[in-house]
Short mmCIF file of C-alpha atoms in Angstrom, two decimals:
data_model
loop_
_atom_site.label_atom_id
_atom_site.label_comp_id
_atom_site.label_asym_id
_atom_site.label_seq_id
_atom_site.Cartn_x
_atom_site.Cartn_y
_atom_site.Cartn_z
CA UNK A 1057 13.20 -11.04 8.06
CA UNK A 1058 16.27 -11.21 5.88
CA UNK A 1059 18.05 -7.96 5.06
CA UNK A 1060 18.45 -6.66 1.51
CA UNK A 1061 22.03 -6.94 0.30
CA UNK A 1062 23.26 -3.77 -1.41
CA UNK A 1063 24.57 -5.79 -4.32
CA UNK A 1064 21.28 -7.53 -5.11
CA UNK A 1065 20.65 -7.46 -8.87
CA UNK A 1066 18.53 -9.49 -11.27
CA UNK A 1067 20.18 -9.93 -14.67
CA UNK A 1068 21.94 -6.59 -14.10
CA UNK A 1069 18.63 -4.78 -13.65
CA UNK A 1070 19.21 -1.78 -11.36
CA UNK A 1071 17.41 -1.79 -8.06
CA UNK A 1072 13.83 -0.62 -8.46
CA UNK A 1073 14.46 1.59 -5.46
CA UNK A 1074 16.70 3.68 -7.72
CA UNK A 1075 13.93 3.98 -10.34
CA UNK A 1076 11.55 5.60 -7.88
CA UNK A 1077 12.63 9.10 -6.96
CA UNK A 1078 10.91 9.94 -3.67
CA UNK A 1079 9.31 13.21 -4.70
CA UNK A 1080 5.90 14.46 -5.72
CA UNK A 1081 7.38 15.85 -8.92
CA UNK A 1082 8.57 12.37 -9.87
CA UNK A 1083 5.14 10.94 -9.03
CA UNK A 1084 3.40 13.49 -11.25
CA UNK A 1085 5.84 12.85 -14.07
CA UNK A 1086 5.21 9.10 -13.85
CA UNK A 1087 1.46 9.70 -13.90
CA UNK A 1088 1.69 11.90 -16.98
CA UNK A 1089 3.87 9.35 -18.75
CA UNK A 1090 1.34 6.59 -18.10
CA UNK A 1091 -1.82 8.49 -19.06
CA UNK A 1092 -1.84 7.49 -22.75
CA UNK A 1093 -1.86 3.80 -21.71
CA UNK A 1094 -4.54 4.06 -19.01
CA UNK A 1095 -7.48 3.12 -21.23
CA UNK A 1096 -8.08 0.05 -23.37
CA UNK A 1097 -4.39 -0.76 -23.72
CA UNK A 1098 -4.08 -1.20 -19.96
CA UNK A 1099 -7.23 -3.33 -19.84
CA UNK A 1100 -5.92 -5.64 -22.56
CA UNK A 1101 -2.30 -5.93 -21.42
CA UNK A 1102 -2.30 -5.52 -17.64
CA UNK A 1103 -2.27 -9.24 -16.76
CA UNK A 1104 1.03 -9.98 -18.50
CA UNK A 1105 4.15 -10.11 -16.36
CA UNK A 1106 7.00 -9.45 -18.79
CA UNK A 1107 9.58 -9.36 -16.00
CA UNK A 1108 11.46 -6.57 -14.24
CA UNK A 1109 13.00 -5.18 -17.42
CA UNK A 1110 9.67 -4.45 -19.10
CA UNK A 1111 6.81 -2.89 -17.16
CA UNK A 1112 5.41 -0.78 -20.01
CA UNK A 1113 1.98 -2.48 -19.77
CA UNK A 1114 1.27 -1.33 -16.18
CA UNK A 1115 1.35 2.02 -14.43
CA UNK A 1116 4.04 1.46 -11.76
CA UNK A 1117 2.35 4.25 -9.78
CA UNK A 1118 1.55 2.17 -6.70
CA UNK A 1119 4.45 3.30 -4.46
CA UNK A 1120 3.42 6.91 -5.01
CA UNK A 1121 -0.30 6.25 -4.49
CA UNK A 1122 0.35 4.10 -1.43
CA UNK A 1123 2.02 7.03 0.38
CA UNK A 1124 -0.37 9.54 -1.18
CA UNK A 1125 2.39 11.47 -2.88
CA UNK A 1126 -0.36 11.50 -5.48
CA UNK A 1127 -3.90 10.70 -4.34
CA UNK A 1128 -6.40 8.23 -5.71
CA UNK A 1129 -8.82 11.00 -6.63
CA UNK A 1130 -6.07 12.99 -8.32
CA UNK A 1131 -4.95 10.01 -10.42
CA UNK A 1132 -8.50 9.16 -11.52
CA UNK A 1133 -9.26 12.78 -12.38
CA UNK A 1134 -6.19 13.00 -14.61
CA UNK A 1135 -7.02 9.69 -16.32
CA UNK A 1136 -10.52 10.93 -17.14
CA UNK A 1137 -9.08 13.96 -18.93
CA UNK A 1138 -7.64 11.52 -21.49
CA UNK A 1139 -10.05 8.58 -21.55
CA UNK A 1140 -13.74 7.83 -21.32
CA UNK A 1141 -14.76 6.10 -18.10
CA UNK A 1142 -15.83 2.98 -20.01
CA UNK A 1143 -12.35 2.69 -21.53
CA UNK A 1144 -10.41 3.38 -18.34
CA UNK A 1145 -12.79 1.61 -15.95
CA UNK A 1146 -10.46 -1.31 -15.26
CA UNK A 1147 -7.55 0.94 -14.30
CA UNK A 1148 -9.82 3.12 -12.18
CA UNK A 1149 -11.09 0.02 -10.39
CA UNK A 1150 -7.52 -1.05 -9.65
CA UNK A 1151 -6.84 2.35 -8.08
CA UNK A 1152 -10.03 2.08 -6.05
CA UNK A 1153 -9.12 -1.37 -4.69
CA UNK A 1154 -6.71 0.41 -2.34
CA UNK A 1155 -9.48 2.68 -1.09
CA UNK A 1156 -11.80 -0.32 -0.69
CA UNK A 1157 -9.29 -2.36 1.28
CA UNK A 1158 -8.62 0.57 3.63
CA UNK A 1159 -12.32 1.08 4.24
CA UNK A 1160 -12.92 -2.65 4.81
CA UNK A 1161 -10.12 -2.86 7.40
CA UNK A 1162 -11.14 0.42 9.02
CA UNK A 1163 -14.45 -1.22 9.89
CA UNK A 1164 -12.72 -4.38 11.15
CA UNK A 1165 -9.56 -3.34 13.04
CA UNK A 1166 -9.55 -6.65 14.91
CA UNK A 1167 -8.45 -8.36 11.68
CA UNK A 1168 -5.29 -6.27 11.75
CA UNK A 1169 -4.72 -6.91 15.46
CA UNK A 1170 -5.10 -10.68 14.97
CA UNK A 1171 -2.73 -10.65 12.01
CA UNK A 1172 -0.09 -8.72 13.98
CA UNK A 1173 -0.32 -11.15 16.87
CA UNK A 1174 0.01 -14.12 14.51
CA UNK A 1175 3.12 -12.66 12.85
CA UNK A 1176 4.71 -12.21 16.26
CA UNK A 1177 3.92 -15.73 17.45
CA UNK A 1178 4.11 -18.05 14.43
CA UNK A 1179 7.35 -20.09 14.25
CA UNK A 1180 9.78 -19.73 11.36
CA UNK A 1181 10.44 -23.14 9.79
CA UNK A 1182 13.18 -24.30 7.44
CA UNK A 1183 10.64 -24.09 4.61
CA UNK A 1184 9.93 -20.48 5.54
CA UNK A 1185 13.65 -19.66 5.47
CA UNK A 1186 14.01 -21.31 2.06
CA UNK A 1187 11.00 -19.40 0.70
CA UNK A 1188 12.36 -16.05 1.87
CA UNK A 1189 15.77 -16.87 0.43
CA UNK A 1190 14.35 -17.97 -2.92
CA UNK A 1191 15.67 -21.50 -2.49
CA UNK A 1192 12.56 -23.70 -2.65
CA UNK A 1193 13.40 -25.36 -5.96
CA UNK A 1194 10.25 -23.92 -7.59
CA UNK A 1195 11.87 -21.83 -10.30
CA UNK A 1196 9.18 -19.19 -10.75
CA UNK A 1197 8.63 -18.77 -7.01
CA UNK A 1198 12.34 -18.43 -6.31
CA UNK A 1199 12.74 -15.89 -9.11
CA UNK A 1200 9.87 -13.80 -7.72
CA UNK A 1201 11.32 -13.93 -4.20
CA UNK A 1202 14.64 -12.60 -5.46
CA UNK A 1203 12.95 -10.02 -7.71
CA UNK A 1204 10.95 -8.70 -4.77
CA UNK A 1205 14.02 -8.38 -2.57
CA UNK A 1206 16.10 -6.75 -5.29
CA UNK A 1207 13.54 -4.37 -6.74
CA UNK A 1208 10.88 -3.73 -4.11
CA UNK A 1209 8.19 -4.66 -6.60
CA UNK A 1210 6.27 -7.56 -8.13
CA UNK A 1211 3.62 -7.54 -10.84
CA UNK A 1212 0.17 -8.01 -9.32
CA UNK A 1213 -0.33 -11.34 -11.11
CA UNK A 1214 3.00 -12.58 -9.74
CA UNK A 1215 1.96 -11.52 -6.24
CA UNK A 1216 -1.12 -13.75 -6.47
CA UNK A 1217 0.85 -16.69 -7.88
CA UNK A 1218 3.53 -16.27 -5.21
CA UNK A 1219 0.99 -16.09 -2.39
CA UNK A 1220 -0.85 -19.15 -3.67
CA UNK A 1221 2.36 -21.20 -3.86
CA UNK A 1222 3.40 -19.98 -0.40
CA UNK A 1223 0.11 -21.09 1.14
CA UNK A 1224 -1.09 -24.08 -0.89
CA UNK A 1225 2.13 -25.68 -2.16
CA UNK A 1226 4.70 -24.84 0.51
CA UNK A 1227 2.12 -25.02 3.30
CA UNK A 1228 3.30 -21.84 5.00
CA UNK A 1229 1.14 -19.49 7.07
CA UNK A 1230 -0.33 -16.68 5.00
CA UNK A 1231 0.46 -14.23 7.79
CA UNK A 1232 4.21 -14.77 7.42
CA UNK A 1233 3.92 -14.37 3.66
CA UNK A 1234 2.08 -11.09 4.07
CA UNK A 1235 4.76 -9.92 6.49
CA UNK A 1236 7.50 -10.89 4.00
CA UNK A 1237 5.80 -8.83 1.30
CA UNK A 1238 5.23 -5.86 3.61
CA UNK A 1239 8.89 -5.85 4.56
CA UNK A 1240 10.11 -5.52 0.96
CA UNK A 1241 7.35 -3.89 -1.11
CA UNK A 1242 7.76 -0.22 -1.96
CA UNK A 1243 3.98 -0.04 -2.15
CA UNK A 1244 3.40 -2.20 0.92
CA UNK A 1245 0.10 -1.07 2.40
CA UNK A 1246 -1.26 -2.55 5.65
CA UNK A 1247 -4.77 -2.97 4.27
CA UNK A 1248 -4.10 -3.93 0.64
CA UNK A 1249 -1.28 -6.31 1.48
CA UNK A 1250 -2.88 -8.05 4.46
CA UNK A 1251 -6.31 -8.43 2.91
CA UNK A 1252 -4.97 -9.52 -0.49
CA UNK A 1253 -3.14 -12.38 1.19
CA UNK A 1254 -6.33 -13.26 3.07
CA UNK A 1255 -8.17 -13.24 -0.27
CA UNK A 1256 -5.72 -15.70 -1.84
CA UNK A 1257 -6.02 -17.92 1.26
CA UNK A 1258 -9.81 -18.04 0.91
CA UNK A 1259 -10.50 -16.09 4.09
CA UNK A 1260 -11.54 -12.76 2.63
CA UNK A 1261 -14.24 -14.26 0.41
CA UNK A 1262 -15.37 -17.35 2.28
CA UNK A 1263 -14.69 -20.57 0.38
CA UNK A 1264 -13.07 -18.88 -2.62
CA UNK A 1265 -9.34 -19.52 -2.73
CA UNK A 1266 -6.93 -18.47 -5.47
CA UNK A 1267 -4.91 -21.41 -6.77
CA UNK A 1268 -1.95 -20.75 -9.05
CA UNK A 1269 -2.16 -22.75 -12.29
CA UNK A 1270 0.99 -23.77 -14.18
CA UNK A 1271 -0.49 -23.05 -17.61
CA UNK A 1272 -1.69 -19.63 -16.46
CA UNK A 1273 1.83 -18.75 -15.32
CA UNK A 1274 3.31 -19.91 -18.62
CA UNK A 1275 0.80 -17.87 -20.62
CA UNK A 1276 1.03 -14.61 -18.70
CA UNK A 1277 4.81 -14.67 -18.34
CA UNK A 1278 5.15 -15.26 -22.10
CA UNK A 1279 6.89 -18.56 -21.41
CA UNK A 1280 9.55 -17.10 -19.11
CA UNK A 1281 8.45 -19.82 -16.71
CA UNK A 1282 7.04 -23.22 -17.67
CA UNK A 1283 6.32 -24.93 -14.35
CA UNK A 1284 4.84 -28.35 -13.89
CA UNK A 1285 1.56 -28.71 -12.02
CA UNK A 1286 1.88 -27.86 -8.36
CA UNK A 1287 1.45 -30.00 -5.28
CA UNK A 1288 -1.58 -28.88 -3.26
CA UNK A 1289 -1.76 -28.88 0.52
CA UNK A 1290 -4.57 -27.73 2.76
CA UNK A 1291 -4.83 -24.02 3.29
CA UNK A 1292 -5.82 -22.21 6.49
CA UNK A 1293 -9.06 -23.25 8.17
CA UNK A 1294 -12.15 -21.17 7.53
CA UNK A 1295 -13.13 -18.53 10.02
CA UNK A 1296 -16.32 -16.82 11.10
CA UNK A 1297 -17.21 -13.63 9.22
CA UNK A 1298 -15.93 -10.40 10.72
CA UNK A 1299 -18.79 -8.01 11.47
CA UNK A 1300 -18.36 -4.48 10.15
CA UNK A 1301 -18.45 -1.62 12.62
CA UNK A 1302 -19.34 1.94 11.72
CA UNK A 1303 -16.56 4.22 10.47
CA UNK A 1304 -15.43 6.37 13.38
CA UNK A 1305 -16.05 10.09 13.33
CA UNK A 1306 -13.20 12.57 13.55
CA UNK A 1307 -13.12 15.51 15.98
CA UNK A 1308 -13.87 19.04 14.88
CA UNK A 1309 -10.95 20.92 13.40
CA UNK A 1310 -9.35 23.35 15.81
CA UNK A 1311 -9.10 27.08 15.20
CA UNK A 1312 -5.96 29.12 15.54
CA UNK A 1313 -2.31 28.11 15.65
CA UNK A 1314 -1.52 24.40 15.30
CA UNK A 1315 1.41 22.22 14.38
CA UNK A 1316 1.22 19.86 11.42
CA UNK A 1317 2.59 16.33 11.76
CA UNK A 1318 3.41 14.63 8.45
CA UNK A 1319 3.58 10.82 8.41
CA UNK A 1320 4.33 8.28 5.71
CA UNK A 1321 0.60 7.55 5.34
CA UNK A 1322 -0.11 10.84 3.56
CA UNK A 1323 2.65 12.81 1.88
CA UNK A 1324 0.63 15.49 0.13
CA UNK A 1325 -0.39 17.62 3.12
CA UNK A 1326 -1.00 20.65 0.90
CA UNK A 1327 -4.18 19.11 -0.53
CA UNK A 1328 -5.90 18.55 2.83
CA UNK A 1329 -8.53 20.96 4.14
CA UNK A 1330 -7.52 22.07 7.66
CA UNK A 1331 -10.46 24.43 8.10
CA UNK A 1332 -9.70 27.40 10.31
CA UNK A 1333 -6.48 25.90 11.64
CA UNK A 1334 -3.40 28.05 11.13
CA UNK A 1335 -0.27 25.96 10.65
CA UNK A 1336 2.67 27.64 12.37
CA UNK A 1337 5.16 24.77 12.48
CA UNK A 1338 5.63 21.39 10.82
CA UNK A 1339 7.26 18.14 11.86
CA UNK A 1340 7.64 14.77 10.20
CA UNK A 1341 8.82 11.45 11.52
CA UNK A 1342 9.28 8.01 9.96
CA UNK A 1343 7.89 5.07 11.86
CA UNK A 1344 11.23 3.24 11.84
CA UNK A 1345 9.67 -0.21 12.04
CA UNK A 1346 12.41 -2.35 10.50
CA UNK A 1347 11.44 -2.38 6.82
CA UNK A 1348 14.02 -3.30 4.21
CA UNK A 1349 16.83 -0.85 3.51
CA UNK A 1350 15.41 0.09 0.12
CA UNK A 1351 11.86 0.66 1.37
CA UNK A 1352 13.11 2.66 4.36
CA UNK A 1353 15.27 4.84 2.12
CA UNK A 1354 12.32 5.56 -0.18
CA UNK A 1355 9.99 6.42 2.72
CA UNK A 1356 12.56 8.59 4.47
CA UNK A 1357 13.32 10.48 1.26
CA UNK A 1358 9.63 10.97 0.51
CA UNK A 1359 8.92 12.23 4.04
CA UNK A 1360 11.78 14.72 3.85
CA UNK A 1361 10.61 15.99 0.47
CA UNK A 1362 7.01 16.40 1.67
CA UNK A 1363 8.24 18.30 4.73
CA UNK A 1364 10.16 20.74 2.55
CA UNK A 1365 7.13 21.32 0.35
CA UNK A 1366 4.97 21.92 3.41
CA UNK A 1367 7.46 24.39 4.88
CA UNK A 1368 7.35 26.36 1.64
CA UNK A 1369 3.56 26.15 1.41
CA UNK A 1370 2.91 27.54 4.90
CA UNK A 1371 6.15 29.53 5.27
CA UNK A 1372 6.67 27.85 8.61
CA UNK A 1373 9.62 26.18 10.32
CA UNK A 1374 9.89 22.44 9.73
CA UNK A 1375 11.69 19.74 11.66
CA UNK A 1376 12.46 16.13 10.77
CA UNK A 1377 12.25 14.00 13.91
CA UNK A 1378 14.25 10.77 13.94
CA UNK A 1379 11.36 8.46 14.81
CA UNK A 1380 7.67 8.77 15.63
CA UNK A 1381 7.97 8.83 19.41
CA UNK A 1382 6.39 11.02 22.09
CA UNK A 1383 9.60 12.56 23.39
CA UNK A 1384 10.56 14.06 20.02
CA UNK A 1385 7.05 15.35 19.38
CA UNK A 1386 6.74 16.89 22.83
CA UNK A 1387 10.09 18.67 22.46
CA UNK A 1388 9.06 20.01 19.04
CA UNK A 1389 5.60 21.12 20.20
CA UNK A 1390 6.92 22.85 23.30
CA UNK A 1391 9.64 24.60 21.30
CA UNK A 1392 6.92 26.13 19.12
CA UNK A 1393 4.43 26.72 21.96
CA UNK A 1394 1.90 24.30 20.48
CA UNK A 1395 -0.85 22.50 22.36
CA UNK A 1396 -2.59 21.09 19.27
CA UNK A 1397 -1.17 18.97 16.45
CA UNK A 1398 -3.15 18.18 13.32
CA UNK A 1399 -2.23 15.26 11.11
CA UNK A 1400 -3.71 13.44 8.13
CA UNK A 1401 -5.92 10.61 9.35
CA UNK A 1402 -3.93 7.39 9.52
CA UNK A 1403 -5.94 4.28 8.54
CA UNK A 1404 -5.56 1.01 10.42
CA UNK A 1405 -1.92 -0.06 10.37
CA UNK A 1406 1.45 0.48 12.10
CA UNK A 1407 1.37 4.29 12.01
CA UNK A 1408 -2.14 4.37 13.43
CA UNK A 1409 -1.06 1.92 16.13
CA UNK A 1410 1.91 4.12 17.05
CA UNK A 1411 -0.12 7.31 17.21
CA UNK A 1412 -2.71 5.60 19.41
CA UNK A 1413 0.05 4.41 21.73
CA UNK A 1414 1.72 7.80 22.13
CA UNK A 1415 -1.46 9.93 22.30
CA UNK A 1416 -1.86 9.47 26.10
CA UNK A 1417 1.76 10.54 26.65
CA UNK A 1418 1.22 13.64 24.54
CA UNK A 1419 -2.05 14.36 26.35
CA UNK A 1420 -0.27 14.22 29.71
CA UNK A 1421 1.99 16.98 28.38
CA UNK A 1422 -1.04 19.06 27.38
CA UNK A 1423 -0.81 18.25 23.67
CA UNK A 1424 -3.81 17.05 21.64
CA UNK A 1425 -3.50 15.26 18.29
CA UNK A 1426 -6.38 15.90 15.88
CA UNK A 1427 -6.69 13.63 12.82
CA UNK A 1428 -7.99 15.17 9.60
CA UNK A 1429 -9.71 12.73 7.23
CA UNK A 1430 -9.85 13.40 3.51
CA UNK A 1431 -13.28 13.83 1.94
CA UNK A 1432 -12.45 10.95 -0.46
CA UNK A 1433 -12.06 8.52 2.42
CA UNK A 1434 -15.10 9.78 4.30
CA UNK A 1435 -17.23 9.31 1.19
CA UNK A 1436 -15.80 5.96 0.06
CA UNK A 1437 -15.03 3.92 3.16
CA UNK A 1438 -18.63 3.38 4.34
CA UNK A 1439 -19.33 1.57 1.05
CA UNK A 1440 -16.66 -1.06 1.87
CA UNK A 1441 -18.83 -2.95 4.34
CA UNK A 1442 -19.26 -5.88 1.95
CA UNK A 1443 -17.44 -7.15 -1.14
CA UNK A 1444 -15.71 -5.13 -3.83
CA UNK A 1445 -18.45 -5.72 -6.40
CA UNK A 1446 -20.88 -3.74 -4.25
CA UNK A 1447 -18.21 -1.08 -3.75
CA UNK A 1448 -17.36 -0.71 -7.42
CA UNK A 1449 -20.97 0.18 -8.22
CA UNK A 1450 -20.39 3.31 -6.13
CA UNK A 1451 -17.24 4.39 -8.02
CA UNK A 1452 -19.01 6.56 -10.66
CA UNK A 1453 -20.68 8.54 -7.90
CA UNK A 1454 -17.45 8.91 -5.95
CA UNK A 1455 -15.68 10.41 -8.96
CA UNK A 1456 -18.56 12.68 -9.90
CA UNK A 1457 -19.96 10.84 -12.93
#
């Protein structure tokens, strides 16, 4: 992937990375600021992409929710203190899409494995290079490519338009488009990002593709872009449905002294129930998997801030390890005489892959890693076996209505 140049700007708009302070306090402040708009106003205005200088019609909370600096349940609970469910239902559904996607992929990890293999093996063409550089000659597409790289964000409507043009006009593999997004998005989530691209391509809901329409773009960008009709090429071939497997169970929580490992998948460790475990030391480590400079800086800052909060919460020593590797974890565990590490459950994705890869090495050193799944995920994920419409019928029950 192309690197992010430090000087990238769009019409002198500061980098979005600078807008997002990587702290829970900043996440809570952003949530409180959005609450008045979370009801009917959001429902009526959310589809408009006014450009990077005006995001007042959407929440902009996704980078914080993605890394669980604030949780889905927490956000929904706060919204319902200000709005009736019927008024805020659309926003609540948007929050729950992330939960749904995670649950769907958790039951079909082979989809993630296939996607990863495709990204590694698909060739990069001249058209791909032009698309990533924002030099295709399609004005709106090129503007969105540059906006993404400069700000780490795109409006959800623009993400769908971009993906459709990538797949059905430029004829590029959806997998490489998903990888491009994941590299630059501050809210890049393995499940939401991968499966949303599959949805646009017509693979997630068999036979139902999303095709960008020129008049739709003109309307919902308030005329910022007025493209001509787009050339259509064939999309990816259909595939057989992926059968859903049961959600895996997690081991019993250990008793006594344990270490707590904080990862970028869940940065509010204070709100997790660790049972009878007694946290005596904390460590955190970024994955270090080659994301853009802006995304990496945000994640690293958020991890450091979560580690400091955890150290204060449990009055325990905390250590920031350079990368999530077995050597650093073994050294930390042995220094604190730990044979058990608890960590927030990591859903299917790069962090989960890394933990699975290093677990045998840790085990050979006498160290066991115990994942702790949130009650929200345990309750919600089993309902993601089919489409979102079936899942959304369960939302009132999940939030206690």
